[in-house]
């Protein structure tokens, strides 16, 4: 998804902006650009390629100290140089970078064209530059302030606010005015903007990843908030609140540093993040296991024993992998706490006028904490009086703040588009929630202890799986030419199959479909033949014999089988076997998922895919 950076200070702005954009590349983009103020004039550089092309194109002698930059993920208009941001007004006074979608863009474009303005791009962003310039010109004309210096009512901020009152839709934006060379104006409505506070310099970005190299002191803008930032100060105000509400907010410290975003010895982030899982798991468990009462400690959810006992149902809401993690969570919680639990895609939930039950605990699941569909579902829930907690990885993100309470995932920054360590930490966090809910109900202390020790074993067991990477890679290479694949599971294996198929299709573009094993014979069996491999998931549960018979059914029809098994299965039954260490049965989905990440990774690697930035996908989808 699009990325924004901005800088005002003493440094050479262009390299700072390029570095920031480079840090945002992981979000997915198709073009990039930046604008700096050089000797009173805008200098705009754009490319329909990568940030590296932008770096190559830049003139080295700018020495500008004010600028804005952008990586674009096309929505309005194809990805080309003209449509890349920043966008400017006709005179080249104003430059704007924007994330999100302006919904009344067509209307704004038509209005401007009606007034004789020539629009050069097809974007929904360009109108903003013309409108802000027009607001400034009109205000300056009426005060006779031709050089545009601040006078009462003619600030850049005021012009931006006046413009935004005509704008419908979602935005995070940064505005540069050549006649206000000491400042940038930023605004947020539905698309994240974070300010980074340095010493005599100020940064702005859509994601802290762009900032951590320079500062860890940040301020997350709220929806409807506008700010003017200068090298040494900033003020925020509400779009609808007027000047009286101006405030200086207390910064928060980001829980990550530049190293977390470095590849180190790895070639790509996905593999690095797969290998970080043992550590990520340890962090998710840290301080949360209570040996004395054989339960979990989750202070952030803010629910006491009575509240926990009153919960009649758990419902997870998320998108993509976060939804599948919710499905794993629902499975684990039903088992540990015997409370009905399920998961639903957040987008479905918000569009279907759901019945919101006050005794249901809703859990909004999101790595980024910025996914628009999930955020909207939370807002809808709150409107209807539902109780909702967040399960997010990025502290300070919109969903975390909107929920106000929840479970932080502590996976550390996740850069690759395909979620691995965050997903694992989601599932383990839900096991903790299940343990906590179970222990205020029927789960015995002995079972609680068993789960606690099972959780403690997970990091080492994941390590064992990682040691097996080469073997899994060999299997991946053997089947990499398949055009389609089935992922088959039942009960505990079912959410694992769904997430496994998701991982494969996301990064390798091999068509993968998950099916419940029992459903095979009701349709999909017709597709089984020698070019259609199936990954069959076999946890060590009561259903091993059934899963073995599923493999036999597939084999009988000539379909190759990769068995992913923590259980013992007959020798020679499957064409390939990936062995997984045995965990406590309820926790097995967490472990079984890891080899499927590795399988997908090595399939994609063999096929030469851009693993961290799969085509058409973005790390967090902050627009509809
Ligand atoms: C995008 C990504 C998925 C991810 C989903 C949810 O669609 O491509 O990999 O699972 O967003 O992201 P979130 O940040 O809310 O967990």
mmCIF file of N, CA and C and ligand atoms in Angstrom, residues 319-322 365-371 374 417-419 426 502 506 617-621, ligand 1:
data_model
loop_
_atom_site.group_PDB
_atom_site.id
_atom_site.type_symbol
_atom_site.label_atom_id
_atom_site.label_comp_id
_atom_site.label_asym_id
_atom_site.label_seq_id
_atom_site.Cartn_x
_atom_site.Cartn_y
_atom_site.Cartn_z
ATOM 1 N N UNK A 319 -8.638 -10.033 8.609
ATOM 2 C CA UNK A 319 -8.587 -10.224 7.160
ATOM 3 C C UNK A 319 -7.374 -11.069 6.807
ATOM 4 N N UNK A 320 -7.481 -11.826 5.759
ATOM 5 C CA UNK A 320 -6.344 -12.606 5.267
ATOM 6 C C UNK A 320 -5.837 -13.549 6.350
ATOM 7 N N UNK A 321 -4.525 -13.515 6.571
ATOM 8 C CA UNK A 321 -3.939 -14.423 7.549
ATOM 9 C C UNK A 321 -4.466 -14.140 8.960
ATOM 10 N N UNK A 322 -4.783 -12.892 9.246
ATOM 11 C CA UNK A 322 -5.302 -12.565 10.579
ATOM 12 C C UNK A 322 -6.641 -13.284 10.809
ATOM 13 N N UNK A 365 -8.352 -8.798 15.050
ATOM 14 C CA UNK A 365 -7.004 -9.333 14.858
ATOM 15 C C UNK A 365 -6.340 -8.629 13.681
ATOM 16 N N UNK A 366 -5.143 -8.062 13.926
ATOM 17 C CA UNK A 366 -4.468 -7.382 12.826
ATOM 18 C C UNK A 366 -2.994 -7.177 13.137
ATOM 19 N N UNK A 367 -2.141 -7.655 12.270
ATOM 20 C CA UNK A 367 -0.708 -7.408 12.440
ATOM 21 C C UNK A 367 -0.458 -5.903 12.459
ATOM 22 N N UNK A 368 -0.863 -5.236 11.392
ATOM 23 C CA UNK A 368 -0.538 -3.814 11.232
ATOM 24 C C UNK A 368 -1.354 -2.933 12.159
ATOM 25 N N UNK A 369 -2.561 -3.388 12.481
ATOM 26 C CA UNK A 369 -3.466 -2.548 13.254
ATOM 27 C C UNK A 369 -4.048 -1.426 12.411
ATOM 28 N N UNK A 370 -3.895 -1.511 11.108
ATOM 29 C CA UNK A 370 -4.363 -0.423 10.240
ATOM 30 C C UNK A 370 -5.335 -0.903 9.170
ATOM 31 N N UNK A 371 -5.585 -2.191 9.060
ATOM 32 C CA UNK A 371 -6.433 -2.702 7.992
ATOM 33 C C UNK A 371 -7.830 -2.072 8.075
ATOM 34 N N UNK A 374 -10.964 -4.151 9.064
ATOM 35 C CA UNK A 374 -10.983 -4.561 10.470
ATOM 36 C C UNK A 374 -11.302 -3.362 11.366
ATOM 37 N N UNK A 417 5.279 -9.052 3.062
ATOM 38 C CA UNK A 417 3.820 -8.961 2.943
ATOM 39 C C UNK A 417 3.151 -10.191 3.564
ATOM 40 N N UNK A 418 3.673 -11.363 3.267
ATOM 41 C CA UNK A 418 3.071 -12.580 3.821
ATOM 42 C C UNK A 418 3.399 -12.677 5.307
ATOM 43 N N UNK A 419 2.380 -12.842 6.109
ATOM 44 C CA UNK A 419 2.575 -12.854 7.561
ATOM 45 C C UNK A 419 3.066 -14.216 8.038
ATOM 46 N N UNK A 426 -0.104 -14.484 16.889
ATOM 47 C CA UNK A 426 -1.558 -14.348 17.057
ATOM 48 C C UNK A 426 -2.095 -15.642 17.661
ATOM 49 N N UNK A 502 -3.264 -20.226 1.753
ATOM 50 C CA UNK A 502 -3.137 -18.767 1.615
ATOM 51 C C UNK A 502 -1.676 -18.388 1.364
ATOM 52 N N UNK A 506 -0.344 -16.616 -2.051
ATOM 53 C CA UNK A 506 0.141 -15.240 -1.906
ATOM 54 C C UNK A 506 1.508 -15.047 -2.547
ATOM 55 N N UNK A 617 -0.387 -7.315 -4.124
ATOM 56 C CA UNK A 617 -0.712 -7.346 -2.690
ATOM 57 C C UNK A 617 -0.001 -6.226 -1.951
ATOM 58 N N UNK A 618 -0.545 -5.893 -0.806
ATOM 59 C CA UNK A 618 0.085 -4.891 0.048
ATOM 60 C C UNK A 618 0.128 -5.430 1.461
ATOM 61 N N UNK A 619 1.059 -4.912 2.233
ATOM 62 C CA UNK A 619 1.221 -5.409 3.603
ATOM 63 C C UNK A 619 -0.004 -5.099 4.448
ATOM 64 N N UNK A 620 -0.476 -3.873 4.363
ATOM 65 C CA UNK A 620 -1.716 -3.598 5.083
ATOM 66 C C UNK A 620 -2.607 -2.785 4.166
ATOM 67 N N UNK A 621 -3.848 -3.204 4.096
ATOM 68 C CA UNK A 621 -4.746 -2.590 3.131
ATOM 69 C C UNK A 621 -5.578 -1.538 3.859
HETATM 70 C C1 LIG B 1 -3.184 -7.913 3.532
HETATM 71 C C2 LIG B 1 -1.985 -8.843 3.439
HETATM 72 C C3 LIG B 1 -2.271 -10.149 4.167
HETATM 73 C C4 LIG B 1 -2.679 -9.846 5.599
HETATM 74 C C5 LIG B 1 -3.909 -8.937 5.624
HETATM 75 C C6 LIG B 1 -4.305 -8.485 7.022
HETATM 76 O O1 LIG B 1 -4.212 -8.395 2.749
HETATM 77 O O2 LIG B 1 -1.658 -9.106 2.095
HETATM 78 O O3 LIG B 1 -1.114 -10.947 4.172
HETATM 79 O O4 LIG B 1 -2.927 -11.033 6.274
HETATM 80 O O5 LIG B 1 -3.632 -7.758 4.884
HETATM 81 O O6 LIG B 1 -3.351 -7.596 7.536
HETATM 82 P P1 LIG B 1 -3.311 -7.186 9.052
HETATM 83 O O7 LIG B 1 -2.236 -6.143 9.152
HETATM 84 O O8 LIG B 1 -4.661 -6.615 9.404
HETATM 85 O O9 LIG B 1 -3.022 -8.395 9.854
#
